[in-house]
Structure formats: structure tokens, C-alpha cells
PDB file of C-alpha atoms in Angstrom:
ATOM      1  CA  UNK A 258      15.440  26.390  19.003  1.00  0.00           C
ATOM      2  CA  UNK A 259      15.482  22.577  18.958  1.00  0.00           C
ATOM      3  CA  UNK A 260      13.689  22.541  22.288  1.00  0.00           C
ATOM      4  CA  UNK A 261      10.876  24.743  20.990  1.00  0.00           C
ATOM      5  CA  UNK A 262      10.329  22.446  17.973  1.00  0.00           C
ATOM      6  CA  UNK A 263      10.366  19.382  20.176  1.00  0.00           C
ATOM      7  CA  UNK A 264       8.037  21.104  22.585  1.00  0.00           C
ATOM      8  CA  UNK A 265       5.625  21.981  19.774  1.00  0.00           C
ATOM      9  CA  UNK A 266       5.496  18.358  18.595  1.00  0.00           C
ATOM     10  CA  UNK A 267       4.748  17.114  22.084  1.00  0.00           C
ATOM     11  CA  UNK A 268       1.461  18.973  22.009  1.00  0.00           C
ATOM     12  CA  UNK A 269       0.351  17.342  18.784  1.00  0.00           C
ATOM     13  CA  UNK A 270      -2.383  14.883  19.610  1.00  0.00           C
ATOM     14  CA  UNK A 271      -4.266  12.588  17.289  1.00  0.00           C
ATOM     15  CA  UNK A 272      -7.452  10.694  17.807  1.00  0.00           C
ATOM     16  CA  UNK A 273      -7.955   7.273  16.312  1.00  0.00           C
ATOM     17  CA  UNK A 274     -10.077   8.901  13.641  1.00  0.00           C
ATOM     18  CA  UNK A 275      -7.467  11.507  12.719  1.00  0.00           C
ATOM     19  CA  UNK A 276      -4.524   9.153  12.572  1.00  0.00           C
ATOM     20  CA  UNK A 277      -5.299   7.870   9.041  1.00  0.00           C
ATOM     21  CA  UNK A 278      -5.526  11.502   7.884  1.00  0.00           C
ATOM     22  CA  UNK A 279      -2.228  12.326   9.536  1.00  0.00           C
ATOM     23  CA  UNK A 280      -0.662   9.324   7.777  1.00  0.00           C
ATOM     24  CA  UNK A 281      -2.165  10.511   4.452  1.00  0.00           C
ATOM     25  CA  UNK A 282      -0.654  13.966   5.057  1.00  0.00           C
ATOM     26  CA  UNK A 283       2.750  12.388   5.797  1.00  0.00           C
ATOM     27  CA  UNK A 284       2.583  10.247   2.668  1.00  0.00           C
ATOM     28  CA  UNK A 285       1.667  13.291   0.544  1.00  0.00           C
ATOM     29  CA  UNK A 286       4.465  15.355   2.010  1.00  0.00           C
ATOM     30  CA  UNK A 287       7.023  12.547   1.592  1.00  0.00           C
ATOM     31  CA  UNK A 288       5.969  11.041  -1.766  1.00  0.00           C
ATOM     32  CA  UNK A 289       3.251  13.155  -3.340  1.00  0.00           C
ATOM     33  CA  UNK A 290       4.514  16.710  -3.799  1.00  0.00           C
ATOM     34  CA  UNK A 291       6.389  15.860  -7.009  1.00  0.00           C
ATOM     35  CA  UNK A 292       3.573  13.785  -8.545  1.00  0.00           C
ATOM     36  CA  UNK A 293       2.594  16.402 -11.123  1.00  0.00           C
ATOM     37  CA  UNK A 294       6.194  16.312 -12.489  1.00  0.00           C
ATOM     38  CA  UNK A 295       6.672  12.578 -12.486  1.00  0.00           C
ATOM     39  CA  UNK A 296       6.351  10.385 -15.556  1.00  0.00           C
ATOM     40  CA  UNK A 297       6.789   6.819 -16.763  1.00  0.00           C
ATOM     41  CA  UNK A 298      10.081   5.148 -15.764  1.00  0.00           C
ATOM     42  CA  UNK A 299      12.113   1.940 -16.110  1.00  0.00           C
ATOM     43  CA  UNK A 300       9.915  -1.163 -16.227  1.00  0.00           C
ATOM     44  CA  UNK A 301       6.715   0.916 -16.379  1.00  0.00           C
ATOM     45  CA  UNK A 302       7.202   1.022 -20.129  1.00  0.00           C
ATOM     46  CA  UNK A 303       6.585  -2.722 -20.647  1.00  0.00           C
ATOM     47  CA  UNK A 304       3.129  -2.448 -19.171  1.00  0.00           C
ATOM     48  CA  UNK A 305       2.316   0.806 -20.972  1.00  0.00           C
ATOM     49  CA  UNK A 306       3.500  -0.644 -24.309  1.00  0.00           C
ATOM     50  CA  UNK A 307       1.495  -3.892 -24.006  1.00  0.00           C
ATOM     51  CA  UNK A 308      -1.674  -2.183 -22.714  1.00  0.00           C
ATOM     52  CA  UNK A 309      -1.561   0.683 -25.265  1.00  0.00           C
ATOM     53  CA  UNK A 310      -0.395  -1.219 -28.356  1.00  0.00           C
ATOM     54  CA  UNK A 311      -1.904  -4.662 -27.801  1.00  0.00           C
ATOM     55  CA  UNK A 312      -4.843  -3.990 -25.445  1.00  0.00           C
ATOM     56  CA  UNK A 313      -5.546  -4.797 -21.859  1.00  0.00           C
ATOM     57  CA  UNK A 314      -5.846  -8.550 -22.505  1.00  0.00           C
ATOM     58  CA  UNK A 315      -2.181  -8.627 -23.583  1.00  0.00           C
ATOM     59  CA  UNK A 316      -1.103  -7.847 -20.018  1.00  0.00           C
ATOM     60  CA  UNK A 317      -1.929 -11.418 -19.005  1.00  0.00           C
ATOM     61  CA  UNK A 318       0.421 -12.645 -21.728  1.00  0.00           C
ATOM     62  CA  UNK A 319       3.168 -10.290 -20.512  1.00  0.00           C
ATOM     63  CA  UNK A 320       2.750 -11.373 -16.919  1.00  0.00           C
ATOM     64  CA  UNK A 321       2.585 -15.023 -17.809  1.00  0.00           C
ATOM     65  CA  UNK A 322       6.111 -14.629 -19.260  1.00  0.00           C
ATOM     66  CA  UNK A 323       7.035 -12.997 -15.924  1.00  0.00           C
ATOM     67  CA  UNK A 324       5.503 -15.906 -13.978  1.00  0.00           C
ATOM     68  CA  UNK A 325       2.577 -13.962 -12.485  1.00  0.00           C
ATOM     69  CA  UNK A 326      -0.382 -14.246 -14.888  1.00  0.00           C
ATOM     70  CA  UNK A 327      -2.928 -13.448 -12.098  1.00  0.00           C
ATOM     71  CA  UNK A 328      -1.308 -10.069 -11.474  1.00  0.00           C
ATOM     72  CA  UNK A 329      -2.790  -8.751 -14.719  1.00  0.00           C
ATOM     73  CA  UNK A 330      -6.055  -7.819 -12.881  1.00  0.00           C
ATOM     74  CA  UNK A 331      -4.279  -4.973 -11.115  1.00  0.00           C
ATOM     75  CA  UNK A 332      -2.942  -3.379 -14.301  1.00  0.00           C
ATOM     76  CA  UNK A 333      -6.137  -4.036 -16.307  1.00  0.00           C
ATOM     77  CA  UNK A 334      -8.192  -2.367 -13.534  1.00  0.00           C
ATOM     78  CA  UNK A 335      -6.027   0.705 -13.271  1.00  0.00           C
ATOM     79  CA  UNK A 336      -5.463   1.086 -17.025  1.00  0.00           C
ATOM     80  CA  UNK A 337      -9.177   0.541 -17.599  1.00  0.00           C
ATOM     81  CA  UNK A 338     -10.213   3.178 -15.092  1.00  0.00           C
ATOM     82  CA  UNK A 339      -7.419   5.759 -15.226  1.00  0.00           C
ATOM     83  CA  UNK A 340      -5.819   5.212 -18.635  1.00  0.00           C
ATOM     84  CA  UNK A 341      -2.226   6.003 -19.443  1.00  0.00           C
ATOM     85  CA  UNK A 342      -1.588   9.362 -17.859  1.00  0.00           C
ATOM     86  CA  UNK A 343       1.386   9.180 -15.405  1.00  0.00           C
ATOM     87  CA  UNK A 344      -0.298  11.576 -12.992  1.00  0.00           C
ATOM     88  CA  UNK A 345      -3.200   9.115 -12.302  1.00  0.00           C
ATOM     89  CA  UNK A 346      -0.767   6.181 -11.866  1.00  0.00           C
ATOM     90  CA  UNK A 347       1.276   8.198  -9.377  1.00  0.00           C
ATOM     91  CA  UNK A 348      -1.871   9.076  -7.373  1.00  0.00           C
ATOM     92  CA  UNK A 349      -3.055   5.437  -7.386  1.00  0.00           C
ATOM     93  CA  UNK A 350       0.394   4.253  -6.134  1.00  0.00           C
ATOM     94  CA  UNK A 351       0.361   6.831  -3.422  1.00  0.00           C
ATOM     95  CA  UNK A 352      -3.166   5.991  -2.305  1.00  0.00           C
ATOM     96  CA  UNK A 353      -2.426   2.265  -2.211  1.00  0.00           C
ATOM     97  CA  UNK A 354       0.706   2.939  -0.192  1.00  0.00           C
ATOM     98  CA  UNK A 355      -1.350   5.061   2.237  1.00  0.00           C
ATOM     99  CA  UNK A 356      -4.001   2.329   2.565  1.00  0.00           C
ATOM    100  CA  UNK A 357      -1.232  -0.170   3.306  1.00  0.00           C
ATOM    101  CA  UNK A 358       0.221   2.073   6.001  1.00  0.00           C
ATOM    102  CA  UNK A 359      -3.267   2.719   7.441  1.00  0.00           C
ATOM    103  CA  UNK A 360      -4.144  -0.972   7.812  1.00  0.00           C
ATOM    104  CA  UNK A 361      -0.741  -1.696   9.344  1.00  0.00           C
ATOM    105  CA  UNK A 362      -1.466   1.046  11.882  1.00  0.00           C
ATOM    106  CA  UNK A 363      -4.975  -0.392  12.436  1.00  0.00           C
ATOM    107  CA  UNK A 364      -3.467  -3.812  13.079  1.00  0.00           C
ATOM    108  CA  UNK A 365      -1.054  -2.411  15.620  1.00  0.00           C
ATOM    109  CA  UNK A 366      -3.980  -0.537  17.206  1.00  0.00           C
ATOM    110  CA  UNK A 367      -5.945  -3.803  17.602  1.00  0.00           C
ATOM    111  CA  UNK A 368      -2.893  -5.517  19.092  1.00  0.00           C
ATOM    112  CA  UNK A 369      -1.825  -2.716  21.450  1.00  0.00           C
ATOM    113  CA  UNK A 370      -4.767  -0.370  21.963  1.00  0.00           C
ATOM    114  CA  UNK A 371      -3.153   1.574  24.797  1.00  0.00           C
ATOM    115  CA  UNK A 372       0.025   2.319  22.829  1.00  0.00           C
ATOM    116  CA  UNK A 373      -1.527   5.001  20.609  1.00  0.00           C
ATOM    117  CA  UNK A 374       1.655   7.100  20.225  1.00  0.00           C
ATOM    118  CA  UNK A 375       3.887   4.086  19.585  1.00  0.00           C
ATOM    119  CA  UNK A 376       1.502   2.602  17.029  1.00  0.00           C
ATOM    120  CA  UNK A 377       1.279   5.902  15.190  1.00  0.00           C
ATOM    121  CA  UNK A 378       5.095   6.353  15.295  1.00  0.00           C
ATOM    122  CA  UNK A 379       5.653   2.825  13.893  1.00  0.00           C
ATOM    123  CA  UNK A 380       3.175   3.433  11.072  1.00  0.00           C
ATOM    124  CA  UNK A 381       4.695   6.822  10.400  1.00  0.00           C
ATOM    125  CA  UNK A 382       8.182   5.283  10.121  1.00  0.00           C
ATOM    126  CA  UNK A 383       6.758   2.689   7.748  1.00  0.00           C
ATOM    127  CA  UNK A 384       5.206   5.440   5.605  1.00  0.00           C
ATOM    128  CA  UNK A 385       8.344   7.622   5.546  1.00  0.00           C
ATOM    129  CA  UNK A 386      11.357   5.365   5.862  1.00  0.00           C
ATOM    130  CA  UNK A 387      13.116   5.369   2.473  1.00  0.00           C
ATOM    131  CA  UNK A 388      13.534   1.594   2.178  1.00  0.00           C
ATOM    132  CA  UNK A 389      11.582   1.687  -1.056  1.00  0.00           C
ATOM    133  CA  UNK A 390      13.048   4.186  -3.472  1.00  0.00           C
ATOM    134  CA  UNK A 391      11.123   3.218  -6.541  1.00  0.00           C
ATOM    135  CA  UNK A 392       7.828   4.939  -5.670  1.00  0.00           C
ATOM    136  CA  UNK A 393       8.039   7.039  -8.875  1.00  0.00           C
ATOM    137  CA  UNK A 394       7.892   3.782 -10.934  1.00  0.00           C
ATOM    138  CA  UNK A 395       4.195   3.814 -10.280  1.00  0.00           C
ATOM    139  CA  UNK A 396       2.973   1.531 -13.067  1.00  0.00           C
ATOM    140  CA  UNK A 397       5.393  -1.300 -12.220  1.00  0.00           C
ATOM    141  CA  UNK A 398       5.027  -1.103  -8.457  1.00  0.00           C
ATOM    142  CA  UNK A 399       1.321  -0.523  -8.146  1.00  0.00           C
ATOM    143  CA  UNK A 400       0.996  -4.324  -8.253  1.00  0.00           C
ATOM    144  CA  UNK A 401       3.430  -4.648  -5.330  1.00  0.00           C
ATOM    145  CA  UNK A 402       1.692  -1.998  -3.244  1.00  0.00           C
ATOM    146  CA  UNK A 403      -1.669  -3.581  -4.023  1.00  0.00           C
ATOM    147  CA  UNK A 404      -0.464  -6.942  -2.787  1.00  0.00           C
ATOM    148  CA  UNK A 405       1.071  -5.307   0.268  1.00  0.00           C
ATOM    149  CA  UNK A 406      -2.275  -3.618   0.914  1.00  0.00           C
ATOM    150  CA  UNK A 407      -4.172  -6.867   0.611  1.00  0.00           C
ATOM    151  CA  UNK A 408      -1.694  -8.530   2.996  1.00  0.00           C
ATOM    152  CA  UNK A 409      -2.125  -5.773   5.572  1.00  0.00           C
ATOM    153  CA  UNK A 410      -5.909  -5.907   5.103  1.00  0.00           C
ATOM    154  CA  UNK A 411      -5.852  -9.613   5.625  1.00  0.00           C
ATOM    155  CA  UNK A 412      -3.878  -9.303   8.852  1.00  0.00           C
ATOM    156  CA  UNK A 413      -6.202  -6.575  10.118  1.00  0.00           C
ATOM    157  CA  UNK A 414      -9.288  -8.676   9.403  1.00  0.00           C
ATOM    158  CA  UNK A 415      -7.706 -11.718  11.073  1.00  0.00           C
ATOM    159  CA  UNK A 416      -7.146  -9.662  14.202  1.00  0.00           C
ATOM    160  CA  UNK A 417     -10.608  -8.136  13.976  1.00  0.00           C
ATOM    161  CA  UNK A 418     -12.110 -11.666  13.738  1.00  0.00           C
ATOM    162  CA  UNK A 419     -10.781 -12.366  17.231  1.00  0.00           C
ATOM    163  CA  UNK A 420     -12.941  -9.531  18.600  1.00  0.00           C
ATOM    164  CA  UNK A 421     -16.130  -9.573  16.560  1.00  0.00           C
ATOM    165  CA  UNK A 422     -17.932 -11.202  13.677  1.00  0.00           C
ATOM    166  CA  UNK A 423     -15.556 -14.144  13.600  1.00  0.00           C
ATOM    167  CA  UNK A 424     -16.929 -15.870  10.507  1.00  0.00           C
ATOM    168  CA  UNK A 425     -17.387 -12.794   8.361  1.00  0.00           C
ATOM    169  CA  UNK A 426     -13.956 -11.318   9.141  1.00  0.00           C
ATOM    170  CA  UNK A 427     -12.275 -14.696   8.797  1.00  0.00           C
ATOM    171  CA  UNK A 428     -13.803 -15.211   5.352  1.00  0.00           C
ATOM    172  CA  UNK A 429     -12.822 -11.682   4.276  1.00  0.00           C
ATOM    173  CA  UNK A 430      -9.293 -12.177   5.605  1.00  0.00           C
ATOM    174  CA  UNK A 431      -8.917 -15.462   3.720  1.00  0.00           C
ATOM    175  CA  UNK A 432     -10.273 -13.847   0.569  1.00  0.00           C
ATOM    176  CA  UNK A 433      -7.771 -10.942   0.818  1.00  0.00           C
ATOM    177  CA  UNK A 434      -5.010 -13.459   1.536  1.00  0.00           C
ATOM    178  CA  UNK A 435      -5.946 -15.622  -1.449  1.00  0.00           C
ATOM    179  CA  UNK A 436      -6.049 -12.636  -3.842  1.00  0.00           C
ATOM    180  CA  UNK A 437      -2.672 -11.304  -2.696  1.00  0.00           C
ATOM    181  CA  UNK A 438      -0.996 -14.729  -2.864  1.00  0.00           C
ATOM    182  CA  UNK A 439      -2.343 -15.432  -6.348  1.00  0.00           C
ATOM    183  CA  UNK A 440      -1.430 -11.940  -7.551  1.00  0.00           C
ATOM    184  CA  UNK A 441       2.141 -12.042  -6.284  1.00  0.00           C
ATOM    185  CA  UNK A 442       3.956 -14.541  -4.063  1.00  0.00           C
ATOM    186  CA  UNK A 443       6.174 -12.020  -2.277  1.00  0.00           C
ATOM    187  CA  UNK A 444       4.450 -12.344   1.059  1.00  0.00           C
ATOM    188  CA  UNK A 445       4.357 -16.169   1.113  1.00  0.00           C
ATOM    189  CA  UNK A 446       7.044 -16.295   3.817  1.00  0.00           C
ATOM    190  CA  UNK A 447       5.120 -13.921   6.022  1.00  0.00           C
ATOM    191  CA  UNK A 448       2.007 -16.028   5.516  1.00  0.00           C
ATOM    192  CA  UNK A 449       3.936 -19.103   6.713  1.00  0.00           C
ATOM    193  CA  UNK A 450       4.953 -17.177   9.871  1.00  0.00           C
ATOM    194  CA  UNK A 451       1.331 -16.116  10.405  1.00  0.00           C
TER     195      UNK A 451
END
């Protein structure tokens, strides 16, 4: 039985165009099936309280106390567009996670274009590995996934600049880098390595 399953997976083939969709499917299967039943949890409530009771401008005050006043743009944007329904926040968190995974895969693909299966497998492990167990705390961690997305986008654009449109891709990479560093400093160490 195990051989048949393994044999079936060996015949799965993805093109470069279909890999992002396969990663989206994996993210939905791993993190999205329970979205309709998820709610507001843990530190999500701080942001909901401030935004709902005191208005979107109060988020800057809350995040100034936390030491990240520039992170308020993420919350103001999502609250402004999607409001306070947990379902929308869960979808946004899942989409930003998928975008992060996709740009990590795209960066691997630029570095190692012949290693299609290995690049996909690495991105799939990143999407599915349960290192981050707080995905349901969507309001609180949307900021973190947004910063991670901007970091992965910045790396992708940096690598892309080596191949084409050097000035444009470099400027866009630096812009994504600046926004993610001013939003949250978590990836400062990785930027030093870069």
C-alpha cells in the first residue's frame, strides 16, 4: 500500500506556473480548513479593542507602547478594508503566509533553476512545518507575516536584479527592505547576513 502511494506521488509534476497554486493548496489544507470556525484569540484582543473602541488612529499609540509605532499601518490597512470579522483576518493571514512561501520558493528557483523538485519541497516544508503554531491568532500575527512577506519579496527582487532591470529591482528590493525593517525589526539579523 505504501508503495502505491509513493508511486502515485512520483508521477505528480508541477510547472513553474503551477507551483504557487500547489503551495496555495497546501496552505489551505494545512491552515485554512478551520478558518470558518476560528475567532479572535490571545493578543488579538488588544488590537481589536483599540481599533473598535478608540479608532484606527489609536493603533499607533498602542504600538508605540510596544516599541513598533510604524507597524500600525498593517493593522490600519486590514481593519480599514476588512473590518473586525475574524473570518477575514484569518483569510488575510493565510494569504500573506502563502505569499511569503511563494516568494521564498521563487528565490530558490532563481538561485537553483535546475532543482525544481528540491525548491518546491523546501518551500512546501516551509509552508507546512509546524514551527509556528499561532496561525489562528490572525490579528496579532498578520503584522509578522506581512514583514516576513516583505523580507522574502526583498530577497527575491535582489536576486532578480542580478538578472534583469538592475536599477528597478534594486530600488524595489530596498523599498521592501525599508518597509519591513521599519515595521518590525525581527529580520534585522538576516539583513546583516545578506
